[in-house]
Short mmCIF file of C-alpha atoms in Angstrom, two decimals:
data_model
loop_
_atom_site.label_atom_id
_atom_site.label_comp_id
_atom_site.label_asym_id
_atom_site.label_seq_id
_atom_site.Cartn_x
_atom_site.Cartn_y
_atom_site.Cartn_z
CA MET A 1 7.87 -0.34 11.32
CA SER A 2 8.62 -1.42 7.76
CA GLY A 3 8.51 -5.17 7.21
CA HIS A 4 6.74 -5.96 10.49
CA ILE A 5 4.07 -8.64 10.56
CA ILE A 6 0.99 -7.81 12.60
CA PRO A 7 -2.27 -9.62 13.44
CA LEU A 8 -5.31 -8.30 11.57
CA PRO A 9 -9.02 -8.68 12.33
CA PHE A 10 -11.07 -10.58 9.75
CA GLY A 11 -12.87 -7.47 8.48
CA LEU A 12 -9.70 -5.56 7.63
CA ALA A 13 -8.11 -8.59 5.99
CA ALA A 14 -11.27 -9.25 3.96
CA ALA A 15 -11.41 -5.61 2.80
CA PHE A 16 -7.75 -5.71 1.71
CA ASN A 17 -8.39 -8.99 -0.10
CA GLN A 18 -11.38 -7.48 -1.91
CA ASP A 19 -9.26 -4.57 -3.12
CA HIS A 20 -6.13 -6.52 -4.13
CA HIS A 21 -6.71 -10.23 -4.86
CA ARG A 22 -6.18 -11.16 -8.54
CA HIS A 23 -8.85 -13.77 -9.06
CA ALA A 24 -10.74 -14.34 -5.77
CA PRO A 25 -11.78 -10.97 -4.30
CA LYS A 26 -14.57 -12.44 -2.16
CA ALA A 27 -13.23 -13.40 1.27
CA PRO A 28 -13.92 -16.89 2.61
CA ASN A 29 -16.50 -17.57 5.30
CA ALA A 30 -15.83 -15.72 8.56
CA ARG A 31 -17.00 -18.73 10.62
CA SER A 32 -14.02 -20.83 9.54
CA HIS A 33 -11.50 -17.99 10.03
CA LYS A 34 -8.65 -18.75 12.45
CA PHE A 35 -6.36 -15.73 12.06
CA SER A 36 -5.10 -13.13 9.62
CA LEU A 37 -1.72 -11.43 9.40
CA GLY A 38 -0.66 -8.27 7.62
CA LEU A 39 2.75 -7.09 6.45
CA LEU A 40 3.54 -3.42 7.01
CA ASP A 41 5.37 -1.17 4.58
CA GLY A 42 5.97 1.82 6.81
CA TRP A 43 2.66 2.20 8.66
CA ARG A 44 0.59 0.86 5.74
CA VAL A 45 -0.53 -2.74 5.24
CA CYS A 46 0.89 -3.96 1.91
CA ALA A 47 0.00 -7.69 2.04
CA VAL A 48 -2.41 -9.97 3.91
CA VAL A 49 -2.73 -13.70 4.61
CA MET A 50 -5.95 -15.30 5.88
CA VAL A 51 -5.87 -18.74 7.53
CA HIS A 52 -9.03 -20.83 7.88
CA ARG A 53 -10.24 -24.34 8.56
CA PRO A 54 -10.06 -26.47 5.41
CA VAL A 55 -12.88 -26.10 2.90
CA ALA A 56 -12.86 -29.82 2.06
CA ARG A 57 -14.83 -31.68 4.74
CA HIS A 58 -12.56 -34.73 4.63
CA LEU A 59 -9.55 -32.53 5.48
CA ASP A 60 -11.31 -30.69 8.31
CA ASP A 61 -10.28 -33.11 11.06
CA GLY A 62 -9.02 -30.54 13.58
CA THR A 63 -5.35 -31.19 12.81
CA ARG A 64 -4.91 -28.90 9.79
CA TRP A 65 -5.65 -25.40 8.59
CA GLU A 66 -5.40 -23.75 5.16
CA VAL A 67 -4.22 -20.45 3.80
CA ALA A 68 -7.50 -19.37 2.26
CA ARG A 69 -6.29 -16.07 0.80
CA LEU A 70 -2.99 -14.30 0.37
CA CYS A 71 -2.63 -11.08 -1.56
CA SER A 72 -0.28 -8.16 -1.92
CA ASP A 73 -0.50 -4.69 -3.41
CA GLY A 74 2.83 -5.40 -5.15
CA THR A 75 4.86 -2.68 -3.42
CA ARG A 76 7.07 -4.93 -1.29
CA ARG A 77 9.35 -7.60 -2.69
CA ASN A 78 8.98 -11.09 -1.13
CA ALA A 79 5.86 -10.01 0.80
CA CYS A 80 3.99 -13.22 -0.05
CA SER A 81 6.89 -15.49 0.97
CA GLN A 82 7.21 -13.61 4.26
CA LEU A 83 3.52 -14.06 5.01
CA TYR A 84 3.46 -17.75 4.05
CA ALA A 85 6.35 -18.35 6.47
CA ALA A 86 4.71 -16.25 9.20
CA ALA A 87 1.39 -18.08 8.78
CA TRP A 88 3.18 -21.41 9.22
CA ARG A 89 4.95 -20.19 12.38
CA GLU A 90 1.69 -18.89 13.86
CA THR A 91 -0.16 -22.09 12.96
CA GLN A 92 2.46 -24.16 14.79
CA ARG A 93 2.38 -21.76 17.73
CA GLN A 94 -1.36 -22.45 18.03
CA GLY A 95 -0.74 -26.22 18.14
CA ILE A 96 -1.72 -27.14 14.58
CA HIS A 97 0.89 -29.15 12.70
CA HIS A 98 -0.42 -29.12 9.11
CA LEU A 99 -0.92 -26.03 6.97
CA GLY A 100 -1.83 -26.21 3.30
CA THR A 101 -2.96 -24.04 0.43
CA TYR A 102 -3.92 -24.24 -3.23
CA THR A 103 -2.53 -22.46 -6.28
CA LEU A 104 -3.83 -22.35 -9.80
CA ASP A 105 -1.96 -24.47 -12.32
CA THR A 106 -1.02 -21.23 -14.08
CA GLU A 107 0.76 -19.84 -10.99
CA SER A 108 4.43 -20.62 -10.44
CA GLY A 109 4.39 -21.14 -6.67
CA ALA A 110 7.62 -19.15 -6.30
CA SER A 111 6.42 -17.47 -3.09
CA LEU A 112 5.58 -20.84 -1.57
CA ARG A 113 8.94 -22.32 -2.54
CA GLY A 114 10.63 -19.23 -1.12
CA ALA A 115 8.88 -19.87 2.19
CA GLY A 116 9.94 -23.52 2.21
CA TRP A 117 6.60 -25.08 1.23
CA ARG A 118 6.39 -28.08 -1.11
CA PRO A 119 3.84 -29.09 -3.76
CA VAL A 120 2.06 -32.28 -2.70
CA ARG A 121 -0.34 -33.11 -5.52
CA ARG A 122 -2.02 -31.77 -8.63
CA LEU A 123 -5.81 -31.78 -8.48
CA ARG A 124 -8.55 -31.37 -11.03
CA VAL A 125 -10.72 -28.34 -10.25
CA ARG A 126 -14.36 -29.22 -9.61
CA HIS A 127 -17.51 -27.16 -9.38
CA TRP A 128 -19.39 -26.94 -6.10
CA ASP A 129 -22.61 -27.72 -8.00
CA THR A 130 -23.81 -31.32 -7.65
CA PRO A 131 -27.13 -32.98 -8.59
CA THR A 132 -28.11 -33.32 -4.92
CA ARG A 133 -27.02 -29.78 -3.96
CA ARG A 134 -27.49 -27.26 -6.76
CA ARG A 135 -25.23 -24.20 -6.75
CA ALA A 136 -24.79 -21.38 -9.23
CA GLN A 137 -22.03 -22.18 -11.73
CA GLN A 138 -19.10 -19.80 -11.86
CA PRO A 139 -16.46 -19.94 -14.57
CA LEU A 140 -13.36 -21.81 -13.43
CA PRO A 141 -10.06 -19.91 -13.79
CA CYS A 142 -8.25 -23.06 -14.95
CA GLU A 143 -8.67 -26.83 -15.12
CA TYR A 144 -6.08 -27.89 -12.52
CA ARG A 145 -4.61 -26.61 -9.27
CA TRP A 146 -1.82 -27.62 -6.90
CA TYR A 147 -2.08 -28.45 -3.21
CA TRP A 148 0.95 -27.30 -1.16
CA GLU A 149 2.00 -28.00 2.42
CA ALA A 150 4.26 -26.10 4.77
CA VAL A 151 7.40 -27.98 5.76
#
């Protein structure tokens, strides 16, 4: 069973994310969740990817999805690249032809490159708080991030 990719329900993927994600342990909204996949190491899940509708309203046009979270417990080499590639295959299988994700400027993107993804643009990180819609401020992990797309 080692190295097999399996579908995971949202709750299990969110729990794994909470235990293992470096900087974003809170799982995204369950309403926008499309699917989650897990990578097995033996009979144990060692990495998870969660795919959702895009957070940005202008990107949520029904033709694209985003990898909202991907995390690994670090026990399996290339786990993240395997899951990025599997998420892209599953997205295409479901009839969606654009899959993207974001990385912090401080992250190398090696797993994405290994899965054949390409960086599209560098973006300035913004807070969700606006004068017309107040939200609690959270410290930003960095000033910039990269948007990547599956190829």
